[in-house]
Tab-separated table of C-alpha atoms in Angstrom:
chain	number	residue	atom	x	y	z
A	600	MET	CA	0.143	-0.246	-0.140
A	601	VAL	CA	2.677	2.656	0.724
A	602	SER	CA	4.549	1.575	-2.247
A	603	ASP	CA	1.421	2.048	-4.390
A	604	CYS	CA	1.071	5.402	-2.621
A	605	LEU	CA	4.458	6.560	-3.458
A	606	LEU	CA	3.758	5.599	-7.473
A	607	TYR	CA	1.249	7.636	-7.192
A	608	ASN	CA	2.781	10.694	-6.128
A	609	VAL	CA	5.493	10.463	-8.174
A	610	HIS	CA	2.671	10.319	-11.302
A	611	SER	CA	1.148	12.833	-9.805
A	612	GLU	CA	3.725	14.944	-9.588
A	613	SER	CA	5.294	14.510	-13.013
A	614	ILE	CA	2.081	14.780	-14.751
A	615	MET	CA	1.830	18.239	-12.724
A	616	ARG	CA	5.391	18.923	-14.296
A	617	GLN	CA	4.792	18.143	-17.806
A	618	THR	CA	1.835	20.065	-17.449
A	619	ALA	CA	2.984	23.256	-15.910
A	620	LEU	CA	5.564	22.875	-18.617
A	621	PHE	CA	3.068	22.686	-21.428
A	622	LEU	CA	0.802	26.206	-19.939
A	623	SER	CA	4.571	27.772	-19.304
A	624	THR	CA	5.387	26.692	-23.196
A	625	LEU	CA	1.523	28.015	-24.475
A	626	CYS	CA	1.890	31.304	-22.874
A	627	LEU	CA	5.204	32.409	-24.734
A	628	LEU	CA	3.749	31.193	-27.746
A	629	ILE	CA	1.156	33.461	-27.421
A	630	ALA	CA	3.169	35.868	-25.799
A	631	SER	CA	4.765	35.956	-28.864
A	632	SER	CA	2.155	36.115	-31.342
A	633	THR	CA	0.637	39.031	-29.451
A	634	SER	CA	4.014	41.020	-29.473
A	635	GLU	CA	4.732	40.292	-33.335
A	636	GLU	CA	1.128	41.838	-33.739
A	637	SER	CA	1.954	44.157	-31.934
A	638	ALA	CA	5.432	45.110	-33.765
A	639	ALA	CA	2.910	44.971	-37.011
A	640	ASN	CA	0.875	47.392	-35.805
A	641	GLU	CA	3.415	50.232	-34.001
A	642	VAL	CA	4.194	52.628	-36.573
A	643	ASP	CA	7.893	52.482	-37.542
A	644	GLU	CA	9.220	56.221	-37.494
A	645	ARG	CA	12.124	55.067	-39.912
A	646	GLY	CA	9.195	55.117	-42.607
A	647	TYR	CA	7.547	52.602	-45.582
A	648	ILE	CA	8.042	51.804	-48.687
A	649	LEU	CA	4.796	51.051	-51.024
A	650	PHE	CA	5.181	50.083	-54.609
A	651	CYS	CA	3.068	48.429	-57.574
A	652	PRO	CA	4.605	44.823	-59.192
A	653	CYS	CA	2.413	45.668	-61.907
A	654	MET	CA	4.870	44.500	-65.350
A	655	GLY	CA	4.310	40.978	-65.717
A	656	ARG	CA	3.784	37.773	-63.898
A	657	PHE	CA	5.135	35.942	-61.315
A	658	GLY	CA	7.923	35.432	-62.251
A	659	ASN	CA	8.822	38.631	-63.245
A	660	GLN	CA	7.198	40.138	-60.206
A	661	MET	CA	9.114	38.104	-57.979
A	662	ASP	CA	12.326	39.853	-59.717
A	663	TYR	CA	11.300	43.122	-58.652
A	664	PHE	CA	9.676	41.730	-54.635
A	665	LEU	CA	13.765	41.064	-54.394
A	666	GLY	CA	14.812	44.031	-55.882
A	667	THR	CA	12.706	46.283	-54.278
A	668	LEU	CA	12.742	44.559	-50.620
A	669	SER	CA	16.696	45.451	-51.155
A	670	PHE	CA	15.614	48.959	-51.643
A	671	ALA	CA	13.862	49.374	-48.188
A	672	LYS	CA	16.952	47.387	-46.395
A	673	GLU	CA	18.852	50.196	-47.961
A	674	LEU	CA	16.738	53.001	-46.677
A	675	ASN	CA	15.933	50.898	-43.643
A	676	ARG	CA	12.328	51.732	-44.250
A	677	THR	CA	9.915	49.031	-43.617
A	678	LEU	CA	9.308	47.139	-46.709
A	679	VAL	CA	4.900	47.394	-47.426
A	680	LEU	CA	4.770	44.016	-49.349
A	681	ALA	CA	2.515	44.202	-52.510
A	682	PRO	CA	-0.239	41.833	-53.324
A	683	TRP	CA	0.621	39.468	-56.087
A	684	VAL	CA	-1.009	40.795	-59.307
A	685	GLU	CA	-2.902	38.233	-61.318
A	686	TYR	CA	-4.985	37.829	-64.228
A	687	HIS	CA	-7.929	35.366	-64.516
A	688	MET	CA	-9.466	34.169	-67.257
A	689	ARG	CA	-12.888	36.238	-68.151
A	690	GLN	CA	-11.789	39.019	-65.524
A	691	PRO	CA	-11.449	41.965	-67.336
A	692	LYS	CA	-9.275	43.249	-64.501
A	693	SER	CA	-6.302	41.951	-62.649
A	694	ILE	CA	-6.583	39.996	-59.123
A	695	GLN	CA	-4.951	40.945	-56.237
A	696	VAL	CA	-3.485	38.126	-54.040
A	697	PRO	CA	-2.550	39.122	-50.754
A	698	PHE	CA	1.512	38.230	-50.096
A	699	ASP	CA	1.236	35.670	-47.524
A	700	GLU	CA	-1.195	33.340	-49.534
A	701	TYR	CA	1.921	32.030	-51.454
A	702	PHE	CA	4.593	33.421	-48.654
A	703	ARG	CA	4.962	33.853	-45.233
A	704	VAL	CA	5.917	37.157	-43.701
A	705	ASP	CA	7.398	36.422	-41.065
A	706	LYS	CA	10.241	34.744	-42.709
A	707	VAL	CA	10.394	37.807	-45.146
A	708	ALA	CA	10.409	40.159	-41.948
A	709	LYS	CA	13.492	38.448	-39.792
A	710	TYR	CA	15.485	39.717	-42.759
A	711	HIS	CA	14.155	43.250	-42.952
A	712	PRO	CA	10.878	44.378	-41.247
A	713	ALA	CA	7.679	43.871	-43.225
A	714	ILE	CA	4.450	44.147	-42.897
A	715	THR	CA	1.741	42.652	-45.619
A	716	MET	CA	-0.406	45.909	-47.569
A	717	GLU	CA	-3.820	44.682	-45.925
A	718	THR	CA	-2.199	45.285	-42.334
A	719	PHE	CA	-0.958	48.370	-43.562
A	720	MET	CA	-3.425	49.789	-44.976
A	721	SER	CA	-6.312	48.769	-41.970
A	722	GLU	CA	-3.424	49.665	-38.820
A	723	ILE	CA	-0.926	52.188	-40.235
A	724	ALA	CA	-2.121	54.361	-42.978
A	725	PRO	CA	-5.095	55.859	-40.688
A	726	LYS	CA	-2.304	57.066	-38.439
A	727	ILE	CA	0.193	58.437	-41.123
A	728	TRP	CA	-0.861	58.187	-44.829
A	729	PRO	CA	-4.230	59.937	-44.797
A	730	PRO	CA	-6.049	60.674	-47.896
A	731	SER	CA	-4.331	64.098	-48.232
A	732	LYS	CA	-1.614	63.390	-48.570
A	733	ARG	CA	-0.982	60.153	-50.986
A	734	ILE	CA	1.402	60.991	-53.252
A	735	SER	CA	2.573	58.411	-55.785
A	736	PHE	CA	6.346	58.341	-57.104
A	737	CYS	CA	8.224	58.238	-59.593
A	738	TYR	CA	10.859	58.418	-61.776
A	739	GLN	CA	10.151	61.624	-64.393
A	740	GLN	CA	6.318	61.812	-66.056
A	741	ARG	CA	5.488	58.983	-67.460
A	742	GLN	CA	2.671	58.137	-70.580
A	743	ALA	CA	-0.116	58.052	-69.862
A	744	TYR	CA	-3.443	56.061	-72.356
A	745	GLY	CA	-6.627	56.636	-72.600
A	746	GLU	CA	-8.366	59.687	-70.498
A	747	PRO	CA	-5.334	61.948	-69.041
A	748	PRO	CA	-4.378	61.136	-65.379
A	749	THR	CA	-4.338	63.801	-62.710
A	750	ASP	CA	-1.094	63.352	-61.239
A	751	PRO	CA	1.912	63.113	-64.027
A	752	CYS	CA	3.218	59.807	-62.419
A	753	ALA	CA	-0.091	58.505	-63.916
A	754	ALA	CA	-0.317	56.193	-60.855
A	755	LYS	CA	-3.930	54.162	-61.355
A	756	ASN	CA	-3.565	55.011	-65.302
A	757	GLY	CA	-4.179	51.384	-66.896
A	758	ASN	CA	-4.818	48.022	-65.976
A	759	PRO	CA	-2.611	46.454	-63.719
A	760	PRO	CA	-2.205	50.099	-61.711
A	761	GLY	CA	-5.555	50.725	-61.594
A	762	PRO	CA	-7.143	48.001	-60.073
A	763	PHE	CA	-4.035	47.180	-58.081
A	764	TRP	CA	-4.385	50.216	-56.082
A	765	ASP	CA	-8.204	50.192	-56.052
A	766	THR	CA	-8.604	47.260	-54.331
A	767	TYR	CA	-7.121	49.409	-51.413
A	768	GLY	CA	-9.241	52.711	-51.545
A	769	ILE	CA	-6.317	54.064	-52.542
A	770	ASP	CA	-6.145	57.477	-54.489
A	771	PHE	CA	-3.237	60.091	-55.237
A	772	VAL	CA	-3.369	63.543	-54.930
A	773	SER	CA	-0.395	64.698	-56.505
A	774	SER	CA	3.075	63.255	-57.953
A	775	GLU	CA	6.700	63.280	-56.966
A	776	LEU	CA	8.756	63.198	-58.960
A	777	HIS	CA	12.485	61.997	-57.828
A	778	SER	CA	14.803	62.450	-60.390
A	779	PRO	CA	17.616	62.586	-61.213
A	780	LEU	CA	17.773	59.705	-57.849
A	781	SER	CA	17.952	56.045	-59.193
A	782	TYR	CA	16.995	52.869	-57.647
A	783	ASP	CA	20.370	51.363	-58.324
A	784	LEU	CA	21.875	52.018	-54.149
A	785	TRP	CA	24.845	49.623	-55.261
A	786	ASN	CA	26.408	50.659	-58.044
A	787	VAL	CA	26.104	54.734	-57.517
A	788	ALA	CA	27.661	55.652	-55.255
A	789	GLY	CA	26.204	57.822	-51.712
A	790	GLU	CA	23.038	57.399	-53.626
A	791	ALA	CA	21.081	55.984	-50.781
A	792	GLU	CA	22.356	58.515	-48.939
A	793	ARG	CA	20.623	60.736	-50.821
A	794	TRP	CA	17.540	59.003	-50.689
A	795	ARG	CA	17.735	59.445	-46.609
A	796	ARG	CA	18.773	63.395	-47.840
A	797	ARG	CA	15.265	64.523	-49.938
A	798	TYR	CA	12.708	62.703	-48.322
A	799	PRO	CA	13.432	62.352	-44.477
A	800	PRO	CA	10.604	59.808	-43.067
A	801	HIS	CA	9.389	62.477	-40.710
A	802	ARG	CA	8.752	64.411	-43.682
A	803	TRP	CA	7.926	61.233	-46.219
A	804	PRO	CA	6.875	58.676	-43.264
A	805	VAL	CA	5.382	56.771	-46.790
A	806	LEU	CA	7.138	56.651	-50.287
A	807	ALA	CA	4.843	55.036	-52.381
A	808	PHE	CA	6.103	54.663	-55.768
A	809	ALA	CA	3.570	54.044	-58.932
A	810	GLY	CA	6.028	50.866	-60.059
A	811	SER	CA	9.267	48.693	-58.398
A	812	PRO	CA	11.747	50.526	-56.869
A	813	ALA	CA	13.859	47.566	-58.341
A	814	SER	CA	14.938	46.586	-62.073
A	815	TYR	CA	13.912	43.414	-63.986
A	816	PRO	CA	15.885	41.101	-64.353
A	817	VAL	CA	17.287	41.100	-61.182
A	818	LEU	CA	20.774	42.741	-60.330
A	819	GLU	CA	23.209	39.780	-59.061
A	820	VAL	CA	23.542	41.213	-55.780
A	821	ASN	CA	19.788	41.105	-54.647
A	822	ALA	CA	19.450	37.238	-56.451
A	823	GLY	CA	20.261	35.254	-53.385
A	824	LEU	CA	17.394	37.237	-51.379
A	825	GLN	CA	15.478	34.681	-52.925
A	826	ARG	CA	15.887	32.401	-49.350
A	827	HIS	CA	14.101	34.453	-47.096
A	828	PHE	CA	11.012	34.316	-49.776
A	829	GLN	CA	9.965	31.028	-47.833
A	830	TRP	CA	5.740	29.793	-49.308
A	831	SER	CA	3.496	29.863	-47.319
A	832	GLU	CA	1.838	26.318	-45.630
A	833	ALA	CA	-0.979	26.242	-47.633
A	834	VAL	CA	0.972	26.167	-50.923
A	835	ARG	CA	3.439	23.762	-49.199
A	836	GLU	CA	0.296	21.239	-47.837
A	837	ARG	CA	-1.099	21.533	-51.638
A	838	ALA	CA	2.760	20.908	-53.235
A	839	ARG	CA	2.982	17.750	-50.811
A	840	GLN	CA	-0.622	16.262	-51.951
A	841	LEU	CA	0.399	16.636	-55.934
A	842	ARG	CA	3.454	14.298	-54.889
A	843	ARG	CA	1.470	11.741	-53.132
A	844	ARG	CA	-1.236	12.083	-55.712
A	845	LEU	CA	0.906	12.040	-59.190
A	846	LEU	CA	4.560	11.070	-57.805
A	847	PRO	CA	5.928	7.508	-56.430
A	848	ALA	CA	7.412	7.650	-52.912
A	849	ALA	CA	10.788	7.934	-55.078
A	850	PRO	CA	13.966	10.293	-56.366
A	851	PHE	CA	12.385	12.491	-58.943
A	852	VAL	CA	13.532	15.270	-61.817
A	853	GLY	CA	11.576	17.988	-61.989
A	854	VAL	CA	11.647	19.748	-65.221
A	855	HIS	CA	10.310	23.238	-66.408
A	856	LEU	CA	9.746	23.574	-70.452
A	857	ARG	CA	8.061	26.711	-71.538
A	858	LEU	CA	6.446	26.080	-74.709
A	859	GLY	CA	3.639	28.357	-75.504
A	860	SER	CA	3.400	30.692	-78.627
A	861	ASP	CA	4.156	33.750	-76.918
A	862	TRP	CA	7.579	32.238	-75.940
A	863	GLU	CA	8.565	30.651	-79.056
A	864	ARG	CA	7.936	33.939	-80.851
A	865	ALA	CA	9.724	36.136	-78.312
A	866	CYS	CA	12.749	33.179	-78.353
A	867	ALA	CA	13.325	34.880	-81.828
A	868	HIS	CA	13.983	38.287	-80.800
A	869	THR	CA	17.462	36.034	-79.907
A	870	ARG	CA	19.396	35.755	-83.626
A	871	GLN	CA	19.152	40.002	-82.811
A	872	ALA	CA	20.621	40.162	-78.897
A	873	THR	CA	23.627	40.621	-78.277
A	874	GLY	CA	23.527	40.106	-74.508
A	875	ASN	CA	21.281	38.236	-71.615
A	876	MET	CA	17.611	38.136	-72.282
A	877	PHE	CA	15.107	38.120	-69.568
A	878	SER	CA	16.527	35.448	-66.815
A	879	SER	CA	19.356	34.432	-69.026
A	880	ALA	CA	22.402	35.116	-66.194
A	881	GLN	CA	21.041	32.822	-64.395
A	882	CYS	CA	23.178	30.497	-66.224
A	883	LEU	CA	25.175	32.587	-68.600
A	884	GLY	CA	26.495	34.612	-66.174
A	885	TYR	CA	25.357	38.628	-65.792
A	886	ARG	CA	28.884	39.399	-67.834
A	887	GLN	CA	28.314	36.257	-70.266
A	888	GLN	CA	30.924	34.508	-69.188
A	889	HIS	CA	29.650	31.179	-69.442
A	890	GLY	CA	28.578	31.425	-73.127
A	891	ARG	CA	26.340	33.380	-75.020
A	892	LEU	CA	22.248	33.474	-75.931
A	893	THR	CA	21.152	31.276	-77.976
A	894	GLU	CA	17.323	30.560	-80.185
A	895	ARG	CA	18.199	27.083	-78.766
A	896	LEU	CA	19.009	28.198	-75.395
A	897	CYS	CA	15.205	30.016	-75.443
A	898	TYR	CA	13.026	27.226	-77.343
A	899	PRO	CA	15.318	23.800	-77.103
A	900	ASP	CA	14.563	21.084	-80.286
A	901	TRP	CA	13.098	17.826	-78.791
A	902	PRO	CA	16.099	15.527	-79.036
A	903	THR	CA	17.719	17.755	-76.671
A	904	VAL	CA	14.802	17.941	-74.174
A	905	ALA	CA	14.188	13.844	-74.300
A	906	ARG	CA	18.384	13.178	-73.917
A	907	GLN	CA	18.536	15.817	-71.051
A	908	MET	CA	16.049	13.526	-69.277
A	909	ARG	CA	16.972	10.630	-70.180
A	910	ARG	CA	20.341	11.344	-68.840
A	911	ALA	CA	18.974	12.779	-65.471
A	912	ALA	CA	16.651	9.790	-64.689
A	913	ARG	CA	19.269	7.173	-64.954
A	914	GLN	CA	22.015	9.768	-63.148
A	915	THR	CA	19.217	10.277	-60.221
A	916	ARG	CA	17.962	6.806	-60.597
A	917	ALA	CA	14.140	8.224	-60.918
A	918	PRO	CA	11.210	6.758	-61.933
A	919	ALA	CA	9.465	9.694	-63.316
A	920	VAL	CA	9.784	13.294	-64.077
A	921	TYR	CA	7.619	15.992	-63.547
A	922	VAL	CA	7.191	17.861	-66.361
A	923	ALA	CA	5.356	21.666	-65.537
A	924	THR	CA	4.740	24.143	-69.014
A	925	ASP	CA	2.723	26.107	-70.307
A	926	ALA	CA	1.690	23.751	-73.524
A	927	PRO	CA	0.846	20.839	-72.224
A	928	GLU	CA	-0.718	19.921	-75.339
A	929	ARG	CA	2.383	20.148	-77.159
A	930	LEU	CA	4.134	17.073	-74.958
A	931	ASP	CA	2.828	14.600	-77.582
A	932	ARG	CA	5.787	15.429	-79.423
A	933	LEU	CA	8.313	14.892	-76.753
A	934	ARG	CA	6.151	11.636	-76.349
A	935	ARG	CA	6.929	10.274	-79.343
A	936	GLU	CA	10.667	11.487	-78.955
A	937	LEU	CA	11.016	9.418	-75.850
A	938	ARG	CA	9.186	6.451	-77.866
A	939	GLY	CA	11.294	3.109	-76.656
A	940	HIS	CA	11.950	4.615	-73.739
A	941	GLU	CA	8.826	4.287	-71.944
A	942	GLN	CA	10.636	1.816	-69.589
A	943	GLU	CA	13.273	4.569	-68.653
A	944	PHE	CA	10.383	6.629	-66.304
A	945	GLU	CA	7.453	7.697	-66.174
A	946	LEU	CA	6.846	11.101	-67.684
A	947	VAL	CA	4.197	13.204	-65.700
A	948	THR	CA	2.267	16.561	-66.533
A	949	TRP	CA	-0.364	18.335	-64.044
A	950	GLN	CA	-3.663	16.054	-63.587
A	951	PRO	CA	-6.255	18.369	-61.169
A	952	ALA	CA	-7.585	16.430	-58.763
A	953	GLU	CA	-11.382	18.090	-59.792
A	954	PRO	CA	-11.840	18.290	-63.782
A	955	GLY	CA	-11.531	21.745	-65.183
A	956	ARG	CA	-9.038	22.859	-62.662
A	957	PRO	CA	-5.870	25.047	-64.100
A	958	ALA	CA	-2.540	23.762	-62.555
A	959	ASP	CA	-1.215	25.084	-59.804
A	960	ALA	CA	1.172	27.689	-61.030
A	961	HIS	CA	2.772	28.204	-57.060
A	962	ALA	CA	2.689	24.476	-55.961
A	963	GLU	CA	4.619	22.541	-59.064
A	964	LEU	CA	7.178	26.094	-58.007
A	965	ALA	CA	7.354	24.518	-54.704
A	966	LEU	CA	7.865	20.975	-56.362
A	967	LEU	CA	10.005	21.521	-58.585
A	968	ALA	CA	11.950	23.624	-55.862
A	969	ARG	CA	12.351	20.231	-53.917
A	970	ALA	CA	13.133	17.489	-57.083
A	971	ASN	CA	16.297	15.269	-56.621
A	972	LEU	CA	17.128	17.346	-59.803
A	973	PHE	CA	15.424	20.443	-61.686
A	974	ILE	CA	16.174	21.110	-65.635
A	975	GLY	CA	14.802	24.740	-66.345
A	976	ASN	CA	14.692	27.263	-69.071
A	977	CYS	CA	17.428	29.602	-68.748
A	978	VAL	CA	15.789	32.244	-70.162
A	979	SER	CA	12.763	32.040	-68.493
A	980	SER	CA	11.811	33.756	-64.411
A	981	PHE	CA	9.519	31.183	-63.691
A	982	SER	CA	12.888	28.151	-63.793
A	983	ALA	CA	14.520	31.537	-62.158
A	984	VAL	CA	12.294	31.309	-59.350
A	985	VAL	CA	13.259	27.668	-58.799
A	986	PHE	CA	16.568	27.780	-59.778
A	987	ARG	CA	17.614	30.381	-56.749
A	988	GLU	CA	15.426	28.851	-53.996
A	989	ARG	CA	17.511	25.048	-54.748
A	990	ASP	CA	20.946	27.262	-54.931
A	991	ALA	CA	19.708	28.615	-51.478
A	992	LEU	CA	18.871	25.043	-50.967
A	993	GLY	CA	22.559	23.479	-52.223
A	994	LEU	CA	20.212	21.493	-54.513
A	995	PRO	CA	21.305	20.931	-58.107
A	996	SER	CA	19.993	21.993	-61.343
A	997	ALA	CA	20.596	21.958	-64.815
A	998	PHE	CA	19.563	23.974	-68.247
A	999	TRP	CA	18.124	22.949	-71.701
A	1000	ALA	CA	21.004	22.962	-73.926
A	1001	PHE	CA	23.523	24.314	-71.832
A	1002	PRO	CA	25.966	24.177	-71.958
A	1003	GLU	CA	25.834	24.755	-75.940
A	1004	ASP	CA	27.554	21.388	-76.669
A	1005	SER	CA	24.399	19.712	-75.129
A	1006	ASP	CA	25.946	16.677	-75.993
A	1007	SER	CA	28.217	17.073	-73.694
A	1008	GLU	CA	27.919	16.709	-69.009
A	1009	SER	CA	27.321	19.831	-68.271
A	1010	GLU	CA	28.780	20.744	-64.289
A	1011	SER	CA	25.550	20.878	-63.171
A	1012	ASP	CA	24.890	17.226	-64.075
A	1013	ARG	CA	27.970	15.981	-62.991
A	1014	ASP	CA	26.513	17.180	-59.297
A	1015	ALA	CA	23.291	15.735	-60.073
A	1016	ASP	CA	24.694	11.956	-58.666
A	1017	PRO	CA	22.092	9.810	-56.839
A	1018	ALA	CA	23.728	10.823	-53.013
A	1019	ARG	CA	22.347	13.887	-53.630
A	1020	ARG	CA	18.564	13.650	-52.201
A	1021	GLY	CA	15.860	16.436	-53.020
A	1022	ARG	CA	14.271	17.823	-50.060
A	1023	ASP	CA	11.650	15.380	-49.130
A	1024	GLU	CA	9.980	18.295	-47.070
A	1025	LEU	CA	7.615	20.481	-48.307
């Protein structure tokens, strides 16, 4: 009986300690969450930067986000994370998707203070940015289309700029032309300090740019900032489901094939190009120190694609190759090219869980980033998002028809031995 009582007391004390530990941990988490929310709601006296990623689609916008994050850090202002601008079928105007639907705000904010546009407009703008003080920034007067705008920056002229700012009920009362100040704070000595002197935060608490204070393609110095853009749990879960539904539980190769007719026409311009085009610096180098731009690099022929796929599958011992593409209807030619090699690997493409659903581009990007080997289009900014993420993770990537002699084994291919596994955790 005594021993039973002792055991009971010991067991009770153990439960009490575990309960106390759980409650203290819970309190810390709640306090941390409350502290983060409070910090986001407090006015940053160093000022804010707003911008519109109004050029191009997701890949191009990502370049602008990277450059603008760096710009905000150099000026030491909180970055207001703009929504992603999307264009949906049968929708006459652009759709604004909140930043945190695709990426984690806390990971960006860990590098530099950042809040979403929704938080800024609901919590901060009423305190420091009333409608009477909303001024748009641009380098010089911009050309307007249709009815002349009232401000020289034409910040809301056209689509997507108009719908972008309208989503948050923002109208501008005037414009500020910031010429000759440039967005290049890394190659122009003293430029950041000139920005700070001309626009001190106590007089200009908000710098709202009509476009993005960054360049496309992204500057070399800013490309590595991709590591701070980590997929939201919602995107990661969709990528996990995609992998479980379509791929075997084994190593896999992920590839991006840009095949649309619009891309084919764009690639024809490489015949006259003397420098880089779009995101081609990711394989050629910013000074083209690794090769020259060719049409085949931009739009590879089918034998090259099939040959590189087979080689990648052999090297990684992958039973499947996942193909992300903008033109799945053109993959029949690839299947014909692979005829006779069907036993080597399975060719997998997007298949909707429900009939009629379009491809989930963001889930595909997250999936490609965790493949055992990725092969992308050197010129494509969509491929560049995957390449930069994989580069930050130390995972191997290759490009179609690169190096120029695609029959030779590239340095990226040599790195892709089976021992270098992709990341299983999505």
